[in-house]
Amino acid sequence: MDTFDTVLFYWPELVVSLKETAIMMSISLVFCLVIGLPLGVSLYLVNPSQKHNHPFLYYSLNFIITLIRSFPYLLLVVTLIPVTRVLVGRAFGPIPAAVPLSIVAIAIFARLVEQVLLDLPEATHQLADSLGVTQWQLIWHFLLVEARSGLVLAFTTTTVSLVSYSTVMGIVGGGGIGDFAIRYGYQRYEYGIMYVAIVFMIVCVFGIQLGGNALARKIDKRK
């Protein structure tokens, strides 16, 4: 069979793998946003460079996030298998794969959020202080509003990184497009199928990046 016929033959499996990738990515990105954003804001607020700093808390959180980000991802997945079994009752499949993926996503996004907020002009804090706002008002009406364009780009960068990380899950039984490329492409010497899977991932990444860039430009207050 030529490559086109091979793709048609394996099309049902390709669709299933894309659905599996979508499941693990969706779960991970929800946790990334719900936990990673508050964690990143907290890192910024307790940063030693800020007015209400808490060095011990900052360096503790900083150590955990740096440890997660520096841990080889495949080894992290294997290490977390017992934790995954406790949380979801099994260690294989797209839903269990979302556990290590979520942890990495939270760490990456939290760090990027902190960096975006640290880049805000000092005038933002000066204006907030002059108005006597509470810390919650500072976060909601000043920091997140001023940094929204950068936060969108940070979330976009995190999503693109997760697309790459998600392909690793196929090696440890997590399913997804990476598993499809290895099982039906590499192991069966159907390299055309493997290249098709790679093209799907590249197109996906380009789509995410272009969409994120467009949204960031649209909501950028400086323009």
GROMACS .gro file of C-alpha atoms in nm:
model
  223
    1MET     CA    1   0.000   0.000   0.000
    2ASP     CA    2   0.110   0.357  -0.068
    3THR     CA    3   0.107   0.619   0.206
    4PHE     CA    4  -0.245   0.743   0.122
    5ASP     CA    5  -0.393   0.393   0.140
    6THR     CA    6  -0.204   0.327   0.463
    7VAL     CA    7  -0.344   0.644   0.618
    8LEU     CA    8  -0.696   0.543   0.518
    9PHE     CA    9  -0.641   0.196   0.665
   10TYR     CA   10  -0.524   0.333   0.999
   11TRP     CA   11  -0.757   0.634   1.002
   12PRO     CA   12  -0.991   0.499   1.277
   13GLU     CA   13  -0.691   0.440   1.506
   14LEU     CA   14  -0.559   0.788   1.425
   15VAL     CA   15  -0.892   0.946   1.521
   16VAL     CA   16  -0.894   0.754   1.850
   17SER     CA   17  -0.538   0.866   1.926
   18LEU     CA   18  -0.627   1.230   1.857
   19LYS     CA   19  -0.925   1.199   2.093
   20GLU     CA   20  -0.698   1.053   2.362
   21THR     CA   21  -0.454   1.340   2.319
   22ALA     CA   22  -0.741   1.589   2.339
   23ILE     CA   23  -0.864   1.428   2.663
   24MET     CA   24  -0.529   1.438   2.843
   25MET     CA   25  -0.455   1.788   2.713
   26SER     CA   26  -0.797   1.926   2.814
   27ILE     CA   27  -0.776   1.791   3.169
   28SER     CA   28  -0.419   1.913   3.210
   29LEU     CA   29  -0.493   2.263   3.082
   30VAL     CA   30  -0.792   2.302   3.314
   31PHE     CA   31  -0.575   2.217   3.615
   32CYS     CA   32  -0.298   2.433   3.471
   33LEU     CA   33  -0.526   2.737   3.464
   34VAL     CA   34  -0.714   2.672   3.790
   35ILE     CA   35  -0.403   2.596   3.999
   36GLY     CA   36  -0.112   2.737   3.798
   37LEU     CA   37  -0.249   3.092   3.770
   38PRO     CA   38  -0.312   3.141   4.146
   39LEU     CA   39   0.020   2.973   4.221
   40GLY     CA   40   0.204   3.206   3.983
   41VAL     CA   41   0.034   3.512   4.134
   42SER     CA   42   0.125   3.387   4.482
   43LEU     CA   43   0.487   3.345   4.376
   44TYR     CA   44   0.488   3.703   4.255
   45LEU     CA   45   0.329   3.843   4.570
   46VAL     CA   46   0.571   3.667   4.808
   47ASN     CA   47   0.874   3.737   4.588
   48PRO     CA   48   1.156   3.899   4.788
   49SER     CA   49   1.143   4.197   4.551
   50GLN     CA   50   0.784   4.278   4.647
   51LYS     CA   51   0.649   4.489   4.932
   52HIS     CA   52   0.473   4.211   5.123
   53ASN     CA   53   0.736   3.945   5.068
   54HIS     CA   54   0.765   3.610   5.244
   55PRO     CA   55   1.111   3.473   5.159
   56PHE     CA   56   1.066   3.132   5.323
   57LEU     CA   57   0.736   3.065   5.144
   58TYR     CA   58   0.876   3.195   4.816
   59TYR     CA   59   1.189   2.983   4.822
   60SER     CA   60   0.990   2.675   4.927
   61LEU     CA   61   0.749   2.713   4.634
   62ASN     CA   62   1.034   2.807   4.405
   63PHE     CA   63   1.224   2.490   4.498
   64ILE     CA   64   0.923   2.264   4.428
   65ILE     CA   65   0.849   2.427   4.092
   66THR     CA   66   1.212   2.419   3.984
   67LEU     CA   67   1.239   2.054   4.091
   68ILE     CA   68   0.936   1.955   3.883
   69ARG     CA   69   1.055   2.149   3.578
   70SER     CA   70   1.406   2.004   3.596
   71PHE     CA   71   1.292   1.644   3.649
   72PRO     CA   72   1.325   1.434   3.328
   73TYR     CA   73   0.964   1.403   3.215
   74LEU     CA   74   0.966   1.031   3.133
   75LEU     CA   75   1.117   0.951   3.473
   76LEU     CA   76   0.861   1.180   3.639
   77VAL     CA   77   0.579   0.988   3.473
   78VAL     CA   78   0.719   0.655   3.591
   79THR     CA   79   0.780   0.789   3.943
   80LEU     CA   80   0.421   0.913   3.969
   81ILE     CA   81   0.261   0.583   3.863
   82PRO     CA   82   0.177   0.485   4.227
   83VAL     CA   83   0.028   0.832   4.286
   84THR     CA   84  -0.171   0.808   3.964
   85ARG     CA   85  -0.313   0.470   4.069
   86VAL     CA   86  -0.425   0.617   4.401
   87LEU     CA   87  -0.587   0.920   4.238
   88VAL     CA   88  -0.767   0.763   3.941
   89GLY     CA   89  -0.757   0.389   4.015
   90ARG     CA   90  -0.535   0.295   3.722
   91ALA     CA   91  -0.206   0.397   3.568
   92PHE     CA   92  -0.269   0.360   3.195
   93GLY     CA   93  -0.488   0.551   2.952
   94PRO     CA   94  -0.545   0.918   2.868
   95ILE     CA   95  -0.705   1.014   3.201
   96PRO     CA   96  -0.420   0.874   3.417
   97ALA     CA   97  -0.176   1.035   3.172
   98ALA     CA   98  -0.328   1.371   3.263
   99VAL     CA   99  -0.193   1.346   3.619
  100PRO     CA  100   0.180   1.394   3.545
  101LEU     CA  101   0.092   1.619   3.253
  102SER     CA  102  -0.110   1.845   3.485
  103ILE     CA  103   0.171   1.864   3.740
  104VAL     CA  104   0.421   1.973   3.475
  105ALA     CA  105   0.172   2.218   3.324
  106ILE     CA  106   0.107   2.381   3.661
  107ALA     CA  107   0.480   2.422   3.728
  108ILE     CA  108   0.553   2.567   3.383
  109PHE     CA  109   0.257   2.807   3.383
  110ALA     CA  110   0.314   2.924   3.741
  111ARG     CA  111   0.672   3.018   3.658
  112LEU     CA  112   0.567   3.202   3.341
  113VAL     CA  113   0.291   3.388   3.528
  114GLU     CA  114   0.543   3.505   3.787
  115GLN     CA  115   0.778   3.629   3.514
  116VAL     CA  116   0.498   3.814   3.333
  117LEU     CA  117   0.391   3.990   3.654
  118LEU     CA  118   0.750   4.081   3.742
  119ASP     CA  119   0.774   4.260   3.407
  120LEU     CA  120   0.484   4.492   3.489
  121PRO     CA  121   0.583   4.859   3.526
  122GLU     CA  122   0.626   4.995   3.880
  123ALA     CA  123   0.357   5.253   3.800
  124THR     CA  124   0.095   4.979   3.833
  125HIS     CA  125   0.178   4.927   4.200
  126GLN     CA  126   0.215   5.299   4.263
  127LEU     CA  127  -0.134   5.365   4.127
  128ALA     CA  128  -0.281   5.081   4.332
  129ASP     CA  129  -0.111   5.205   4.649
  130SER     CA  130  -0.234   5.560   4.593
  131LEU     CA  131  -0.591   5.431   4.569
  132GLY     CA  132  -0.554   5.223   4.887
  133VAL     CA  133  -0.680   4.901   4.728
  134THR     CA  134  -0.692   4.567   4.905
  135GLN     CA  135  -0.467   4.282   4.796
  136TRP     CA  136  -0.758   4.113   4.619
  137GLN     CA  137  -0.839   4.434   4.431
  138LEU     CA  138  -0.471   4.469   4.343
  139ILE     CA  139  -0.470   4.121   4.191
  140TRP     CA  140  -0.804   4.133   4.012
  141HIS     CA  141  -0.825   4.495   3.895
  142PHE     CA  142  -0.460   4.578   3.839
  143LEU     CA  143  -0.220   4.286   3.801
  144LEU     CA  144  -0.438   4.053   3.594
  145VAL     CA  145  -0.576   4.338   3.384
  146GLU     CA  146  -0.235   4.488   3.304
  147ALA     CA  147  -0.075   4.149   3.241
  148ARG     CA  148  -0.357   3.982   3.051
  149SER     CA  149  -0.182   3.987   2.713
  150GLY     CA  150   0.134   3.836   2.861
  151LEU     CA  151  -0.069   3.578   3.052
  152VAL     CA  152  -0.236   3.464   2.731
  153LEU     CA  153   0.104   3.421   2.569
  154ALA     CA  154   0.227   3.233   2.878
  155PHE     CA  155  -0.073   2.998   2.860
  156THR     CA  156  -0.011   2.952   2.487
  157THR     CA  157   0.354   2.863   2.551
  158THR     CA  158   0.248   2.614   2.819
  159THR     CA  159  -0.005   2.454   2.585
  160VAL     CA  160   0.254   2.414   2.310
  161SER     CA  161   0.492   2.253   2.560
  162LEU     CA  162   0.220   2.011   2.669
  163VAL     CA  163   0.163   1.899   2.311
  164SER     CA  164   0.524   1.784   2.308
  165TYR     CA  165   0.502   1.626   2.654
  166SER     CA  166   0.181   1.444   2.565
  167THR     CA  167   0.357   1.247   2.290
  168VAL     CA  168   0.580   1.088   2.556
  169MET     CA  169   0.278   0.935   2.727
  170GLY     CA  170   0.248   0.675   2.449
  171ILE     CA  171   0.569   0.512   2.571
  172VAL     CA  172   0.416   0.437   2.912
  173GLY     CA  173   0.069   0.334   2.797
  174GLY     CA  174  -0.096   0.674   2.806
  175GLY     CA  175  -0.224   0.654   2.450
  176GLY     CA  176  -0.250   0.955   2.224
  177ILE     CA  177  -0.085   1.057   1.902
  178GLY     CA  178   0.263   0.964   2.029
  179ASP     CA  179   0.149   0.610   2.097
  180PHE     CA  180  -0.006   0.594   1.750
  181ALA     CA  181   0.314   0.713   1.582
  182ILE     CA  182   0.529   0.461   1.769
  183ARG     CA  183   0.296   0.161   1.752
  184TYR     CA  184   0.165   0.191   1.396
  185GLY     CA  185   0.448   0.388   1.241
  186TYR     CA  186   0.784   0.309   1.394
  187GLN     CA  187   0.727  -0.046   1.520
  188ARG     CA  188   0.553  -0.162   1.201
  189TYR     CA  189   0.796   0.022   0.973
  190GLU     CA  190   0.508   0.230   0.834
  191TYR     CA  191   0.713   0.548   0.833
  192GLY     CA  192   0.457   0.731   0.624
  193ILE     CA  193   0.208   0.695   0.908
  194MET     CA  194   0.465   0.826   1.154
  195TYR     CA  195   0.525   1.132   0.937
  196VAL     CA  196   0.152   1.193   0.907
  197ALA     CA  197   0.124   1.190   1.287
  198ILE     CA  198   0.414   1.434   1.311
  199VAL     CA  199   0.248   1.666   1.059
  200PHE     CA  200  -0.074   1.658   1.265
  201MET     CA  201   0.120   1.765   1.574
  202ILE     CA  202   0.306   2.042   1.387
  203VAL     CA  203  -0.019   2.180   1.245
  204CYS     CA  204  -0.173   2.165   1.593
  205VAL     CA  205   0.118   2.357   1.746
  206PHE     CA  206   0.109   2.623   1.472
  207GLY     CA  207  -0.267   2.662   1.520
  208ILE     CA  208  -0.234   2.702   1.897
  209GLN     CA  209   0.051   2.952   1.865
  210LEU     CA  210  -0.120   3.163   1.600
  211GLY     CA  211  -0.446   3.162   1.796
  212GLY     CA  212  -0.270   3.262   2.118
  213ASN     CA  213  -0.076   3.540   1.945
  214ALA     CA  214  -0.392   3.678   1.785
  215LEU     CA  215  -0.583   3.679   2.116
  216ALA     CA  216  -0.292   3.843   2.298
  217ARG     CA  217  -0.276   4.122   2.039
  218LYS     CA  218  -0.651   4.173   2.058
  219ILE     CA  219  -0.662   4.220   2.436
  220ASP     CA  220  -0.334   4.410   2.469
  221LYS     CA  221  -0.417   4.734   2.652
  222ARG     CA  222  -0.108   4.907   2.517
  223LYS     CA  223  -0.254   4.915   2.164
   0.00000   0.00000   0.00000
